[in-house]
């Protein structure tokens, strides 16, 4: 009797020990699997972070090269950014220029690298030429602060007055870059950046190629400069419905306004061979409101003639 009880107790203890061993083994297996999964997830996260950092660094280098190339183009053209002036307006876009001279792709540019200007509402002024009128606050901004080197009248330095870019902003402009040539330039720069990352030329190869590189540097720089200039002008043709240039006659307009003589207004509203025009398909979609005004100077002259006739 005692033997049977002892045998059953032993069997029960063995079953319990076997169950505990199985449970322990399962726990170890589960733990090892969880660790492997966690390690794999960690590796994937690190890989994603590495890829993201690589892409951000690459995009940063692309943006830096494009910004520097656009700065060079604008410096050669004599374009000066005056966009830091705080004037709240809406219709016409004006940028100063000395007279001497795809979704992913777009998203990498936090701001447009092209020179910025003022957005002003157009008013009609008397004049037969290309001279515009601006607010006194702009004169103050041109002669002080970051743009203090600009002389609207050209009385100092070169002796030439500033020419201003006057344009109608394109409401369909999707941000920088939008033109085909600028998008192509950005993609070319991206390819160059990627190539520079993967290329590993040793010192001997660099030394061997130095002479040939120096001989062709001038031609390459000229070709690159022309490519950048064409892309810049192509981007402007998308940024504006139309634009032209003019000098300033006086600073008498109210803040937020730019006075345009009839020739300037005609060039902007009815582009011809002398105006710089953006995408025609965008222009046809935009209904530009216009108001015909009477030239005050012409009205006074007409009244004087009429009065003289009456006296005779």
Coordinates of C-alpha atoms in Angstrom, one line a residue:
X1 CA 0.0 0.0 0.0
X2 CA 2.7 2.4 0.9
X3 CA 4.6 1.4 -2.2
X4 CA 1.7 2.3 -4.5
X5 CA 1.2 5.7 -2.8
X6 CA 4.9 6.4 -3.2
X7 CA 4.8 5.3 -6.9
X8 CA 1.8 7.6 -7.6
X9 CA 3.5 10.5 -5.8
X10 CA 6.7 9.9 -7.8
X11 CA 4.8 9.8 -11.1
X12 CA 2.9 13.0 -10.2
X13 CA 6.2 14.7 -9.3
X14 CA 7.8 13.6 -12.6
X15 CA 4.8 15.0 -14.5
X16 CA 5.0 18.2 -12.7
X17 CA 8.8 18.5 -13.3
X18 CA 8.2 17.6 -17.0
X19 CA 5.6 20.3 -17.3
X20 CA 7.8 22.9 -15.6
X21 CA 10.7 22.0 -17.9
X22 CA 8.4 22.2 -21.0
X23 CA 7.1 25.6 -19.8
X24 CA 10.6 26.8 -19.1
X25 CA 11.8 25.7 -22.6
X26 CA 8.8 27.4 -24.2
X27 CA 9.5 30.5 -22.3
X28 CA 13.1 30.5 -23.4
X29 CA 12.1 29.9 -27.0
X30 CA 9.5 32.7 -26.9
X31 CA 12.0 35.0 -25.2
X32 CA 14.7 34.3 -27.9
X33 CA 12.1 34.8 -30.7
X34 CA 11.0 38.1 -29.1
X35 CA 14.6 39.2 -28.8
X36 CA 15.3 38.3 -32.4
X37 CA 12.2 40.2 -33.5
X38 CA 13.1 43.2 -31.4
X39 CA 16.7 43.2 -32.8
X40 CA 15.3 43.0 -36.3
X41 CA 12.9 45.8 -35.7
X42 CA 15.7 47.8 -34.2
X43 CA 17.9 47.2 -37.2
X44 CA 15.1 48.2 -39.6
X45 CA 14.5 51.4 -37.6
X46 CA 18.2 52.2 -37.6
X47 CA 18.4 51.5 -41.3
X48 CA 15.4 53.8 -42.0
X49 CA 17.1 56.5 -39.8
X50 CA 20.3 56.1 -41.7
X51 CA 18.6 56.3 -45.1
X52 CA 16.6 59.4 -43.9
X53 CA 19.8 61.1 -42.7
X54 CA 21.6 60.3 -45.9
X55 CA 18.6 61.7 -47.9
X56 CA 18.5 64.8 -45.8
X57 CA 22.2 65.4 -46.1
X58 CA 22.0 64.8 -49.9
X59 CA 19.1 67.2 -50.3
X60 CA 20.9 69.8 -48.2
X61 CA 23.9 69.6 -50.6
X62 CA 21.6 69.8 -53.6
X63 CA 19.8 72.9 -52.2
X64 CA 23.2 74.5 -51.2
X65 CA 24.6 74.0 -54.7
X66 CA 21.4 75.4 -56.4
X67 CA 21.2 78.4 -54.1
X68 CA 24.9 79.2 -54.7
X69 CA 24.5 78.9 -58.4
X70 CA 21.4 81.1 -58.5
X71 CA 23.2 83.7 -56.3
X72 CA 26.0 83.7 -58.9
X73 CA 23.6 84.1 -61.8
X74 CA 21.8 87.0 -60.0
X75 CA 25.1 88.6 -59.1
X76 CA 26.2 88.5 -62.7
X77 CA 22.8 89.9 -63.8
X78 CA 23.0 92.6 -61.1
X79 CA 19.8 91.4 -59.4
X80 CA 19.4 92.4 -55.7
X81 CA 16.9 90.9 -53.3
X82 CA 14.8 93.5 -51.4
X83 CA 12.2 91.1 -50.0
X84 CA 13.0 91.8 -46.4
X85 CA 11.0 95.1 -46.7
X86 CA 7.7 94.7 -44.9
X87 CA 5.0 96.1 -47.2
X88 CA 1.6 94.4 -47.3
X89 CA 0.2 94.4 -50.8
X90 CA -1.2 92.1 -53.4
X91 CA -1.2 92.8 -57.2
X92 CA 2.1 93.6 -58.9
X93 CA 5.5 92.3 -58.0
X94 CA 8.6 94.6 -58.1
X95 CA 12.2 93.6 -57.7
X96 CA 15.2 95.9 -57.9
X97 CA 17.8 95.3 -60.5
X98 CA 20.7 97.6 -61.4
X99 CA 20.5 98.5 -65.1
X100 CA 24.2 97.4 -65.5
X101 CA 23.3 94.1 -66.1
X102 CA 7.9 68.1 -59.0
X103 CA 6.6 67.7 -55.9
X104 CA 9.5 65.9 -54.2
X105 CA 12.0 68.2 -55.9
X106 CA 10.0 71.2 -54.8
X107 CA 9.6 70.0 -51.2
X108 CA 13.3 70.0 -50.5
X109 CA 13.4 73.8 -51.0
X110 CA 12.1 75.5 -47.9
X111 CA 12.1 78.8 -49.6
X112 CA 12.5 80.2 -53.1
X113 CA 16.2 80.9 -53.7
X114 CA 15.5 83.6 -56.3
X115 CA 15.6 87.2 -55.3
X116 CA 12.4 88.4 -53.6
X117 CA 10.8 91.8 -54.0
X118 CA 7.6 93.7 -53.0
X119 CA 4.0 92.8 -53.8
X120 CA 2.3 96.1 -54.7
X121 CA -1.1 97.2 -56.0
X122 CA -0.8 99.0 -59.4
X123 CA -2.1 102.5 -59.9
X124 CA -2.0 104.6 -63.1
X125 CA 0.4 107.5 -63.5
X126 CA 1.2 109.9 -66.3
X127 CA 4.2 109.0 -68.4
X128 CA 5.2 107.9 -71.9
X129 CA 8.3 106.0 -70.9
X130 CA 9.3 103.2 -68.6
X131 CA 9.5 105.2 -65.4
X132 CA 7.5 104.0 -62.4
X133 CA 6.6 105.6 -59.1
X134 CA 7.1 103.9 -55.7
X135 CA 6.3 104.8 -52.0
X136 CA 8.7 106.9 -49.9
X137 CA 9.1 103.9 -47.6
X138 CA 10.9 102.0 -50.4
X139 CA 13.3 104.9 -50.9
X140 CA 14.1 104.7 -47.2
X141 CA 14.6 101.0 -47.3
X142 CA 16.9 101.3 -50.4
X143 CA 19.2 103.8 -48.6
X144 CA 19.3 102.0 -45.3
X145 CA 19.7 98.6 -43.8
X146 CA 20.9 95.6 -45.9
X147 CA 20.2 97.4 -49.2
X148 CA 21.9 100.6 -48.2
X149 CA 24.3 100.3 -51.1
X150 CA 21.5 100.8 -53.7
X151 CA 21.2 104.2 -55.3
X152 CA 17.9 104.7 -57.1
X153 CA 19.1 107.7 -59.1
X154 CA 22.6 106.4 -60.0
X155 CA 24.2 109.6 -58.7
X156 CA 26.9 107.6 -57.0
X157 CA 29.1 104.8 -58.2
X158 CA 28.2 103.6 -61.7
X159 CA 26.1 106.7 -62.5
X160 CA 23.2 104.5 -63.8
X161 CA 19.9 104.4 -62.0
X162 CA 18.3 101.2 -60.7
X163 CA 16.1 99.3 -63.0
X164 CA 13.2 97.5 -61.3
X165 CA 11.7 94.2 -62.5
X166 CA 7.9 94.8 -62.7
X167 CA 5.8 91.7 -63.1
X168 CA 2.4 90.0 -62.7
X169 CA 2.8 87.1 -60.4
X170 CA 1.5 83.8 -61.8
X171 CA -1.1 82.5 -59.3
X172 CA -0.6 79.0 -60.7
X173 CA 3.1 79.0 -59.8
X174 CA 3.7 75.9 -57.8
X175 CA 6.9 76.9 -56.0
X176 CA 10.6 76.5 -56.8
X177 CA 11.4 74.7 -59.1
X178 CA 8.5 74.8 -61.6
X179 CA 10.1 75.2 -65.0
X180 CA 11.4 72.3 -67.0
X181 CA 14.9 73.7 -67.2
X182 CA 15.2 74.4 -63.5
X183 CA 13.8 70.9 -62.6
X184 CA 16.3 69.4 -65.0
X185 CA 19.1 71.4 -63.4
X186 CA 18.1 70.3 -59.9
X187 CA 18.0 66.7 -61.0
X188 CA 21.4 67.1 -62.7
X189 CA 22.8 68.5 -59.5
X190 CA 21.3 65.6 -57.5
X191 CA 23.0 63.2 -59.8
X192 CA 26.3 65.0 -59.4
X193 CA 25.9 64.8 -55.6
X194 CA 25.2 61.1 -55.7
X195 CA 28.1 60.5 -58.0
X196 CA 30.4 62.5 -55.7
X197 CA 29.2 60.3 -52.8
X198 CA 29.9 57.0 -54.5
X199 CA 33.1 58.1 -56.3
X200 CA 36.4 57.3 -54.6
X201 CA 39.3 58.6 -56.6
X202 CA 42.7 58.0 -55.1
X203 CA 45.4 60.7 -54.9
X204 CA 47.2 59.2 -57.9
X205 CA 44.2 59.4 -60.2
X206 CA 43.5 63.0 -59.1
X207 CA 47.1 64.0 -59.7
X208 CA 47.0 62.4 -63.2
X209 CA 43.8 64.2 -64.2
X210 CA 44.8 67.6 -62.8
X211 CA 46.3 68.9 -66.0
X212 CA 43.4 67.9 -68.2
X213 CA 40.9 69.2 -65.7
X214 CA 42.6 72.6 -65.6
X215 CA 42.7 72.8 -69.4
X216 CA 39.0 72.2 -69.7
X217 CA 37.9 74.1 -66.6
X218 CA 37.2 77.4 -68.4
X219 CA 35.0 75.8 -71.1
X220 CA 33.1 73.7 -68.5
X221 CA 32.5 76.8 -66.3
X222 CA 31.2 78.8 -69.2
X223 CA 28.9 76.0 -70.2
X224 CA 27.7 75.5 -66.7
X225 CA 27.2 79.3 -66.2
X226 CA 25.0 79.3 -69.4
X227 CA 23.0 76.3 -68.2
X228 CA 22.3 78.0 -64.9
X229 CA 21.4 81.3 -66.6
X230 CA 18.9 79.6 -68.9
X231 CA 17.3 77.7 -66.0
X232 CA 17.0 80.9 -64.0
X233 CA 15.3 82.8 -66.9
X234 CA 13.0 79.8 -67.5
X235 CA 12.0 79.7 -63.9
X236 CA 11.2 83.5 -64.0
X237 CA 8.9 82.8 -67.0
X238 CA 6.9 80.5 -64.8
X239 CA 7.0 82.7 -61.7
X240 CA 5.4 85.6 -63.7
X241 CA 2.5 85.8 -66.2
X242 CA 4.6 88.6 -67.7
X243 CA 7.3 91.0 -66.6
X244 CA 9.5 93.9 -67.8
X245 CA 11.9 96.4 -66.4
X246 CA 11.7 100.1 -65.6
X247 CA 13.5 102.9 -63.7
X248 CA 11.9 105.0 -61.0
X249 CA 10.7 108.6 -61.6
X250 CA 9.7 109.5 -58.0
X251 CA 8.8 108.1 -54.6
X252 CA 5.4 109.6 -54.1
X253 CA 3.0 106.6 -54.1
X254 CA 1.1 105.5 -51.0
X255 CA 2.5 102.5 -49.1
X256 CA 1.5 99.3 -50.9
X257 CA 1.2 100.9 -54.3
X258 CA 3.3 101.2 -57.5
X259 CA 2.5 103.8 -60.1
X260 CA 2.7 102.4 -63.7
X261 CA 2.6 104.5 -66.8
X262 CA 0.5 103.3 -69.7
X263 CA 3.5 101.8 -71.7
X264 CA 4.5 99.6 -68.7
X265 CA 0.8 98.5 -68.1
X266 CA 0.4 97.7 -71.8
X267 CA 3.5 95.6 -71.9
X268 CA 2.3 93.6 -68.8
X269 CA -1.3 93.2 -70.0
X270 CA -0.6 92.7 -73.7
X271 CA 2.8 91.1 -73.9
X272 CA 4.7 91.6 -77.1
X273 CA 8.3 91.1 -78.4
X274 CA 9.6 93.6 -75.9
X275 CA 8.1 92.0 -72.8
X276 CA 9.2 88.9 -70.9
X277 CA 6.3 86.4 -70.8
X278 CA 5.6 83.3 -68.8
X279 CA 3.7 80.2 -69.6
X280 CA 0.9 81.1 -72.1
X281 CA -1.4 78.4 -70.9
X282 CA -1.3 79.8 -67.4
X283 CA -1.9 83.3 -68.7
X284 CA -5.1 82.3 -70.5
X285 CA -6.5 80.9 -67.3
X286 CA -6.1 84.1 -65.4
X287 CA -8.6 86.9 -65.6
X288 CA -6.6 90.0 -64.8
X289 CA -8.8 92.9 -63.7
X290 CA -8.0 96.3 -65.3
X291 CA -9.4 99.8 -64.9
X292 CA -9.0 102.5 -67.5
X293 CA -8.1 105.8 -65.9
X294 CA -7.8 109.4 -67.2
X295 CA -4.4 111.0 -67.2
X296 CA -4.7 114.0 -64.9
X297 CA -2.0 115.9 -66.8
X298 CA -3.8 115.3 -70.1
X299 CA -7.1 116.5 -68.6
X300 CA -5.5 119.7 -67.4
X301 CA -4.0 120.4 -70.8
X302 CA -7.3 119.7 -72.5
X303 CA -9.1 122.1 -70.2
X304 CA -6.6 124.8 -70.8
X305 CA -7.0 124.5 -74.6
X306 CA -10.8 124.6 -74.3
X307 CA -10.6 127.7 -72.1
X308 CA -8.3 129.4 -74.6
X309 CA -10.7 128.7 -77.4
X310 CA -13.7 130.2 -75.5
X311 CA -11.7 133.4 -74.9
X312 CA -11.1 133.8 -78.6

